[in-house]
């Protein structure tokens, strides 16, 4: 008798949402802070608001497959709109709040959006710059109306008015929302994520309901997530990394999502919330790290000594654990003393005391920074993935992390290394393709495999090690292959260096453009009585250049001779996302920097 193969059953966002609400309706789903007080929103309320959003949109002509855009900082209205759109079969498209109006116009028109949700007056003003060029838009909905009380426009309505409209529609047609939910299929589009991209205009990665509902289960196979967890939402929601943890993983496991008041209150809100699960891009973890080091430099001699001794003890333990070794009894005893005298208090002051596991993703993080967090007793691990694979490909197990790697493939994900070293990925999380770009899709997905664009290798323990972006690998004039990312990560471990771009393709030697950590270098300047009036003055000061030179020399000692940075230049200006110089996750747009600072680069050669 033939054995019939059981095909996996894939879900949809509305089905997962309904199930979670049925089982956890009275539990807290979201928390937001207003006028100094944290307010709780239950799963029942969350679902009710999303339902009213969906009903209102349908009543205004929104149909299955239509797109709606959302632009604004993280907020409960953002995710309510997001799920309302998806639950009636629409496609939710996030737009970065920091985008210039021209970039917003591009996304709104490219995805053929029928509705646009905006946070406030600032975001509404962007739409007003191109309102005559969006004939498909039916309505613009604003959720924060401060400064807009006297504003009237037939195209604009408030989020409250939308909810009221949805409530009336729901009363008149009580089965409408359920009927639309039932029509949604796993292969239907759920979201389009516009990749910030370090080259060219953004591409719209199409993720299906199957993609976004499958990934949470795959992640849970490695990281044990439960409804007792709570997270702090602060990265841009239109980025797949934040969207996973604030929406899709939350939907499956029913934990609580806390929204920061503003992007610049992350550290304060972290202390107030004290999440059990932490995540961020490398720049967040690097900033916490440099702040700690700088503050310890200003501490009393006794505190400095205690921290130095505790850190050495912690590093010894971290090195053992990260190499799958068990620390000896004596070392364990020393670490317990270090924990109770130094590390426990440090984590409490940062709001890290309840973090079970923390994740760094979206860009590489230096080994030195990872080692620091492991040393103080915080299990910071790397996650590797890309938007096109629904955000995550490999994760280190909570109890088995390895320096220099990004973990093992998640359950259900296949990885292989091509002949040229490129990492290829296959899983139910692989995206449907790029919206309106068959050519780019065909270049990225070949025979079911996602061509990641990253070069790497798999070690004997099955852990993936990323070498660099395929297109970024440097071949020197002498024919040597250099991976700039490796050198740049070492430079970023310095508390005085924010980022860098290593140069050297077809050149006789390696050089670097360096971006200083402004806060820490300013403190150095103040401590050393260095006078400056502008950023350019600061970066051009001889003592500051000497400071960075010392940091570069430290890095050179850890590199092969061919990798040594022979010359460097400190960039005389800040890099801004609004100017297209860095991505929203703070990755430098290498192509832009190479073009914009061509003269500085040539001067080094």
XYZ file of C-alpha atoms in Angstrom:
605
model
C 0.000 0.000 0.000
C 1.373 3.407 -0.978
C 2.066 5.851 1.815
C 0.572 9.241 1.135
C 2.894 12.129 1.959
C 1.326 14.665 4.309
C 1.674 18.194 2.997
C 2.281 20.947 5.560
C -0.726 23.098 6.394
C -0.039 26.801 6.002
C -1.941 29.532 7.796
C -3.178 33.053 7.116
C -2.809 36.151 9.287
C -6.563 36.435 10.053
C -6.798 32.774 11.121
C -3.795 33.091 13.455
C -5.140 36.401 14.811
C -8.596 34.943 15.516
C -7.172 31.882 17.259
C -4.938 33.979 19.513
C -7.818 36.319 20.421
C -10.133 33.377 21.184
C -7.574 31.919 23.597
C -6.137 35.134 25.075
C -8.804 37.811 24.646
C -8.448 39.395 28.086
C -4.644 39.290 28.164
C -2.592 42.409 27.396
C -1.501 42.536 23.754
C -0.128 46.078 23.472
C 1.087 48.781 25.833
C 1.573 52.442 25.006
C 2.696 55.404 27.104
C 0.725 58.640 27.124
C 1.327 61.616 29.427
C 3.710 59.565 31.549
C 1.327 56.632 32.099
C 1.468 53.194 30.467
C -1.884 52.019 29.080
C -2.841 48.403 28.366
C -4.711 47.196 25.261
C -6.110 43.675 25.412
C -6.231 41.203 22.535
C -10.008 41.697 22.362
C -9.606 45.462 21.916
C -6.750 44.996 19.447
C -8.898 42.671 17.317
C -11.932 44.956 17.563
C -9.955 47.981 16.322
C -8.418 45.986 13.465
C -11.886 44.753 12.524
C -13.253 48.298 12.400
C -10.293 49.439 10.283
C -10.947 46.588 7.851
C -14.707 47.189 7.701
C -14.248 50.926 7.094
C -11.735 50.345 4.298
C -14.013 47.834 2.557
C -16.935 50.277 2.767
C -14.794 52.871 0.964
C -13.938 50.594 -1.943
C -10.943 48.622 -0.664
C -10.837 45.222 -2.361
C -8.881 42.015 -1.906
C -5.352 42.483 -3.265
C -5.421 46.279 -2.934
C -2.501 47.978 -1.188
C -2.558 50.485 1.671
C 0.509 52.341 2.959
C 1.372 53.234 6.562
C 3.944 55.883 7.518
C 4.837 56.906 11.052
C 6.777 55.980 14.160
C 5.838 52.789 15.999
C 2.385 53.084 17.558
C -0.681 51.005 18.368
C -2.518 52.622 15.445
C 0.258 51.443 13.099
C -0.247 47.765 13.948
C -4.048 48.052 14.159
C -4.086 49.459 10.631
C -1.582 46.819 9.528
C -3.749 43.916 10.696
C -7.003 45.536 9.602
C -5.600 45.766 6.066
C -4.327 42.175 6.008
C -7.451 40.664 7.567
C -9.676 41.838 4.700
C -7.250 40.523 2.089
C -5.379 43.759 1.491
C -1.638 44.251 1.177
C -0.010 46.310 3.926
C 2.945 48.471 2.873
C 5.066 50.246 5.476
C 6.973 53.433 4.650
C 9.903 54.701 6.719
C 8.920 57.720 8.818
C 12.252 59.347 7.997
C 11.746 59.141 4.224
C 11.689 62.382 2.249
C 8.428 63.150 0.433
C 9.912 62.042 -2.906
C 10.634 58.588 -1.443
C 7.124 58.388 0.014
C 5.676 59.328 -3.372
C 7.719 56.565 -5.023
C 6.433 53.833 -2.692
C 2.789 55.025 -2.708
C 2.706 55.091 -6.506
C 4.836 51.997 -7.091
C 2.591 49.765 -4.953
C -0.610 51.358 -6.364
C -1.832 52.255 -2.862
C -5.555 52.965 -2.449
C -5.259 54.276 1.125
C -2.532 56.017 3.081
C -2.262 56.017 6.893
C -0.062 58.818 8.270
C 0.997 59.516 11.835
C 0.839 63.292 12.096
C 1.124 66.709 10.497
C 4.742 66.091 9.467
C 3.822 62.965 7.501
C 0.653 64.539 6.093
C 2.755 67.419 4.749
C 4.769 64.910 2.730
C 1.616 63.655 1.018
C 0.523 67.241 0.319
C 3.729 67.675 -1.704
C 2.584 65.051 -4.231
C -1.190 64.760 -3.719
C -1.949 65.610 -7.360
C 0.255 62.730 -8.526
C -1.632 59.939 -6.708
C -4.873 59.389 -8.659
C -5.434 55.917 -7.162
C -5.534 57.149 -3.542
C -9.051 57.194 -2.110
C -8.340 58.497 1.398
C -5.581 59.611 3.767
C -6.066 58.693 7.442
C -4.238 60.564 10.264
C -3.907 59.094 13.765
C -2.188 61.947 15.659
C -4.085 65.165 14.904
C -2.065 67.630 17.011
C -1.749 70.848 15.001
C -4.430 69.732 12.534
C -7.628 70.679 14.359
C -8.346 73.509 11.914
C -7.225 71.506 8.872
C -9.927 70.293 6.487
C -9.570 68.364 3.260
C -12.104 66.029 1.619
C -9.334 63.461 1.081
C -8.335 63.379 4.755
C -10.005 61.755 7.764
C -8.822 60.956 11.294
C -8.183 57.469 12.644
C -11.044 58.013 15.120
C -13.416 58.830 12.262
C -12.266 55.675 10.483
C -13.003 53.582 13.601
C -16.461 55.194 13.944
C -17.182 54.442 10.300
C -16.005 50.856 10.744
C -18.209 50.446 13.814
C -21.314 51.489 11.864
C -20.427 49.189 8.961
C -19.910 46.300 11.403
C -23.325 46.934 13.002
C -25.050 47.017 9.617
C -23.111 44.044 8.187
C -22.079 41.871 11.165
C -20.567 39.076 9.033
C -18.628 41.328 6.634
C -15.272 41.087 8.449
C -15.499 37.303 8.869
C -16.545 36.884 5.251
C -13.520 38.822 4.027
C -11.202 36.961 6.412
C -12.448 33.637 5.052
C -11.460 34.634 1.505
C -7.787 35.097 2.427
C -5.529 32.255 1.259
C -1.983 31.324 2.397
C -0.498 32.243 -0.998
C -2.144 35.685 -1.056
C 0.090 38.709 -0.519
C 0.140 39.967 3.076
C 2.781 42.687 2.966
C 5.211 44.382 0.624
C 8.449 45.336 2.335
C 10.435 47.951 0.479
C 14.076 47.102 1.042
C 16.027 50.176 2.065
C 18.809 48.948 -0.193
C 22.349 50.242 -0.253
C 22.171 50.698 -4.043
C 19.496 52.110 -6.349
C 15.771 52.663 -5.704
C 14.045 50.374 -3.170
C 12.586 47.085 -4.374
C 9.240 45.838 -3.051
C 9.649 42.338 -1.604
C 6.302 40.508 -1.688
C 5.636 38.341 1.382
C 2.613 36.056 1.514
C 0.430 34.991 4.432
C 2.224 31.641 4.269
C 5.600 33.377 4.639
C 4.712 35.569 7.608
C 2.752 32.914 9.544
C 5.289 30.120 8.958
C 8.347 32.036 10.175
C 7.243 32.474 13.852
C 7.000 28.695 14.287
C 10.419 28.205 12.710
C 11.981 30.747 15.085
C 10.276 29.117 18.079
C 12.049 25.875 17.193
C 15.301 27.529 18.325
C 14.255 30.388 20.630
C 11.655 29.327 23.160
C 8.977 32.023 23.040
C 5.868 32.149 25.240
C 2.933 34.394 26.134
C 4.751 35.452 29.317
C 7.365 37.282 27.228
C 7.248 41.002 26.532
C 9.216 43.096 24.051
C 9.968 46.763 23.392
C 9.044 47.942 19.894
C 11.357 50.693 18.629
C 12.924 49.731 15.285
C 11.000 50.861 12.167
C 7.871 48.720 11.792
C 8.219 48.682 8.028
C 11.466 46.704 8.451
C 10.878 42.934 8.454
C 12.860 42.459 11.686
C 10.615 44.705 13.804
C 7.473 43.591 11.976
C 8.202 39.976 12.910
C 8.542 40.641 16.634
C 5.908 43.378 16.984
C 3.261 41.745 14.793
C 3.706 38.257 13.366
C 5.522 36.437 16.197
C 3.381 38.309 18.709
C 0.241 37.072 16.914
C 1.302 33.456 17.278
C 2.533 33.496 20.876
C 0.332 36.221 22.405
C 3.080 38.053 24.277
C 2.939 41.783 25.062
C 4.399 44.443 22.772
C 5.388 47.740 24.443
C 5.742 50.782 22.176
C 8.400 53.411 22.860
C 7.124 56.968 23.324
C 9.512 58.340 20.696
C 12.575 57.033 18.857
C 14.837 58.960 21.252
C 13.328 57.514 24.469
C 14.440 53.916 23.845
C 16.880 53.783 26.767
C 14.401 55.332 29.215
C 11.539 53.068 28.089
C 13.840 50.031 28.219
C 14.393 50.692 31.940
C 10.649 51.118 32.530
C 9.544 48.020 30.617
C 12.487 45.682 31.306
C 11.575 43.252 28.492
C 12.213 39.511 28.650
C 13.240 39.371 25.017
C 15.569 41.993 23.550
C 16.420 42.785 19.960
C 18.095 45.536 18.003
C 20.454 46.378 15.173
C 24.204 46.347 15.942
C 24.344 50.134 16.371
C 21.966 49.889 19.362
C 24.126 47.295 21.139
C 27.335 49.136 20.206
C 25.952 52.376 21.652
C 24.989 50.736 24.954
C 28.462 49.170 25.073
C 30.345 52.435 24.430
C 28.169 54.301 26.965
C 29.065 51.743 29.636
C 32.798 51.968 28.880
C 32.766 55.789 28.886
C 30.798 55.953 32.164
C 33.197 53.509 33.824
C 36.106 55.757 32.795
C 34.471 58.544 34.840
C 33.745 56.318 37.853
C 35.771 56.262 41.086
C 39.043 54.308 41.033
C 37.458 51.581 43.168
C 34.480 51.118 40.805
C 36.810 51.120 37.799
C 38.953 48.430 39.404
C 35.926 46.321 40.394
C 34.514 46.555 36.862
C 37.864 45.691 35.265
C 38.320 42.600 37.457
C 34.694 41.487 36.988
C 34.953 41.925 33.217
C 38.096 39.767 33.046
C 36.266 37.056 35.001
C 33.254 37.396 32.715
C 35.367 37.245 29.561
C 36.991 34.018 30.700
C 33.570 32.478 31.253
C 32.247 33.830 27.930
C 35.214 32.404 26.008
C 34.589 28.984 27.536
C 30.828 28.985 26.935
C 31.148 30.272 23.353
C 33.544 27.407 22.616
C 31.094 24.849 24.041
C 33.210 24.268 27.155
C 32.042 24.162 30.770
C 33.806 26.624 33.108
C 35.568 25.023 36.062
C 34.183 25.218 39.619
C 36.679 27.924 40.617
C 35.785 30.069 37.592
C 32.076 29.549 38.286
C 32.580 30.735 41.847
C 34.434 33.843 40.703
C 31.698 34.606 38.192
C 28.993 34.380 40.877
C 30.899 36.995 42.894
C 31.304 39.207 39.785
C 27.588 38.812 39.028
C 26.344 39.885 42.459
C 28.851 42.707 42.932
C 28.913 44.248 39.428
C 26.924 42.703 36.585
C 23.522 42.390 38.257
C 23.457 46.093 39.190
C 24.691 47.079 35.729
C 21.912 45.137 33.982
C 19.274 46.582 36.326
C 20.351 50.141 35.494
C 20.068 49.426 31.781
C 16.700 47.667 31.985
C 18.299 44.379 30.918
C 17.711 42.426 34.135
C 14.823 40.344 32.753
C 16.228 39.745 29.262
C 16.474 36.001 28.716
C 17.965 36.290 25.266
C 18.804 39.285 23.075
C 19.194 39.394 19.315
C 21.343 41.475 17.007
C 20.280 41.463 13.367
C 20.069 43.413 10.081
C 23.866 43.936 9.928
C 27.048 42.286 11.255
C 28.149 43.004 14.823
C 31.734 42.871 16.049
C 32.972 39.865 17.997
C 34.275 42.185 20.729
C 30.816 43.649 21.396
C 29.202 40.187 21.470
C 31.888 39.012 23.877
C 31.241 41.979 26.181
C 27.519 41.182 26.538
C 28.172 37.485 27.071
C 30.711 38.493 29.724
C 28.207 40.541 31.748
C 25.678 37.704 31.639
C 23.459 38.827 28.777
C 22.949 36.211 26.094
C 23.279 38.387 22.975
C 23.198 36.314 19.796
C 23.175 37.052 16.076
C 20.347 36.297 13.678
C 21.080 36.169 9.965
C 18.518 36.627 7.247
C 17.044 38.989 4.717
C 13.656 40.452 3.858
C 13.397 38.062 0.909
C 13.503 35.114 3.329
C 10.997 36.674 5.771
C 13.727 37.982 8.008
C 15.447 34.987 9.569
C 17.552 32.160 8.150
C 19.906 31.163 10.955
C 19.769 31.665 14.728
C 22.069 30.538 17.513
C 20.324 28.289 20.060
C 19.793 30.058 23.396
C 22.177 27.676 25.144
C 24.737 27.237 22.362
C 26.255 30.361 20.850
C 29.511 30.486 18.933
C 31.709 33.549 18.364
C 32.140 34.510 14.731
C 29.035 32.685 13.514
C 25.367 33.559 13.006
C 23.981 30.252 14.243
C 22.385 27.255 12.590
C 19.548 27.133 10.030
C 16.059 27.363 11.520
C 13.796 24.338 11.425
C 12.513 23.854 7.866
C 15.238 25.940 6.220
C 17.810 24.448 3.836
C 21.125 26.176 3.199
C 23.844 25.345 0.717
C 27.005 27.112 -0.378
C 27.439 27.704 -4.112
C 30.775 27.109 -5.853
C 31.642 30.801 -5.592
C 30.817 30.816 -1.860
C 27.395 32.483 -2.125
C 24.835 31.400 0.480
C 21.689 29.877 -1.048
C 18.500 29.461 0.996
C 15.322 27.410 0.508
C 12.270 27.389 2.801
C 8.534 28.180 3.028
C 9.681 31.671 4.057
C 11.113 32.541 0.643
C 9.291 35.539 -0.787
C 7.054 35.595 -3.854
C 9.317 38.020 -5.703
C 9.820 41.731 -6.228
C 6.698 43.728 -7.044
C 6.656 44.784 -10.704
C 10.182 43.446 -11.230
C 10.245 40.018 -12.871
C 13.861 40.487 -13.936
C 15.140 41.141 -10.402
C 13.029 38.224 -9.123
C 14.507 35.855 -11.719
C 18.021 36.880 -10.655
C 17.252 36.279 -6.972
C 15.231 33.036 -7.021
C 16.638 30.250 -9.197
C 15.166 26.715 -9.056
C 13.519 27.498 -5.719
C 16.742 28.739 -4.110
C 17.140 32.297 -2.838
C 20.507 33.720 -3.871
C 21.361 35.804 -0.806
C 24.224 37.878 -2.210
C 26.245 36.970 0.896
C 29.384 34.838 0.930
C 29.915 32.378 3.757
C 30.794 28.904 4.949
C 29.339 26.242 7.242
C 31.663 24.917 9.945
C 31.976 21.404 11.371
C 29.288 22.122 14.004
C 26.781 23.254 11.367
C 27.107 26.958 12.237
C 27.064 29.518 9.428
C 29.855 32.064 9.174
C 29.286 35.151 7.007
C 32.340 36.410 5.137
C 30.942 39.482 3.382
C 28.551 40.742 0.753
C 29.563 39.144 -2.540
C 29.670 42.495 -4.331
C 31.739 44.147 -1.576
C 34.749 41.798 -1.565
C 37.919 43.730 -2.401
C 40.567 42.432 -4.795
C 43.759 44.451 -4.305
C 46.167 45.423 -7.086
C 48.291 42.496 -5.905
C 45.398 40.073 -6.444
C 44.611 39.465 -2.763
C 40.962 38.994 -1.724
C 40.023 41.154 1.269
C 36.686 41.115 3.114
C 36.028 44.731 4.181
C 33.229 43.778 6.580
C 35.691 41.863 8.770
C 37.967 44.913 9.096
C 35.058 47.350 9.513
C 33.606 45.297 12.374
C 36.926 45.457 14.203
C 37.035 49.238 13.783
C 33.451 49.588 15.055
C 34.433 47.828 18.275
C 36.220 51.062 19.230
C 34.116 53.354 21.406
C 35.354 56.288 19.315
C 34.373 54.889 15.902
C 30.739 54.808 14.813
C 31.326 53.189 11.429
C 33.794 52.921 8.586
C 34.151 52.088 4.919
C 37.220 50.111 3.934
C 38.668 50.996 0.503
C 41.142 49.021 -1.591
C 39.594 47.448 -4.673
C 42.324 47.374 -7.373
C 44.439 49.589 -5.099
C 47.987 49.036 -3.832
C 46.952 49.110 -0.169
C 43.943 49.250 2.165
C 42.588 52.572 3.420
C 39.463 53.589 5.322
C 36.934 56.363 5.694
C 36.057 56.680 9.377
C 32.895 58.059 10.985
C 33.517 59.064 14.591
C 31.213 58.314 17.518
C 30.284 61.943 18.066
C 29.208 61.691 21.722
C 32.335 59.865 22.843
C 34.760 61.960 20.779
C 33.117 65.165 22.068
C 33.642 63.931 25.611
C 37.286 63.192 24.770
C 37.594 66.738 23.405
C 36.070 68.264 26.541
C 38.280 66.152 28.828
C 41.349 67.256 26.860
C 40.286 70.927 26.605
C 40.074 70.799 22.809
C 38.227 73.804 21.431
C 35.882 73.372 18.470
C 32.768 75.088 17.168
C 31.646 72.769 14.360
C 31.621 69.066 13.586
C 34.253 69.726 10.903
C 36.483 71.438 13.481
C 36.173 68.426 15.757
C 37.003 65.829 13.088
C 39.927 67.882 11.788
C 41.573 68.440 15.175
C 45.085 66.955 15.428
C 44.429 65.336 18.819
C 41.225 63.717 17.543
C 43.061 62.416 14.460
C 45.775 61.045 16.773
C 43.090 59.379 18.924
C 41.592 57.600 15.894
C 45.087 56.726 14.668
C 45.707 54.869 17.941
C 42.426 52.976 17.511
C 43.368 52.028 13.929
C 46.803 50.835 15.090
C 45.140 48.576 17.687
C 43.017 47.012 14.939
C 46.005 46.621 12.595
C 47.773 44.498 15.234
C 44.961 41.935 14.921
C 45.009 41.844 11.095
C 47.151 40.128 8.501
C 49.728 42.442 6.940
C 47.858 42.642 3.633
C 44.704 43.710 5.550
C 46.410 46.539 7.462
C 44.863 49.993 7.091
C 47.741 52.096 5.789
C 45.833 55.394 5.656
C 42.518 56.679 6.945
C 40.443 59.841 6.688
C 37.824 60.992 9.182
C 34.683 62.100 7.367
C 34.158 65.834 7.997
C 30.348 65.580 8.003
C 27.656 63.492 9.655
C 25.830 60.910 7.547
C 22.032 61.132 7.483
C 19.324 58.695 6.482
C 17.265 61.592 5.108
C 20.079 62.351 2.647
C 20.250 58.750 1.474
C 23.680 58.183 3.049
C 22.658 55.409 5.454
C 19.731 52.984 5.575
C 17.030 53.136 8.305
C 18.893 50.333 10.114
C 22.015 52.542 10.047
C 23.952 50.619 7.403
C 26.176 52.840 5.301
C 25.317 52.997 1.622
C 28.777 52.071 0.402
C 28.184 53.103 -3.216
C 26.969 56.546 -2.122
C 29.919 57.118 0.205
C 32.421 56.056 -2.464
C 30.899 58.576 -4.883
C 30.294 61.438 -2.441
C 33.788 61.302 -0.940
C 35.708 60.376 -4.084
C 38.186 63.223 -3.621
C 38.990 62.207 -0.032
C 39.565 58.627 -1.188
C 41.838 59.639 -4.066
C 43.823 61.910 -1.730
C 44.812 58.835 0.317
C 46.379 57.271 -2.777
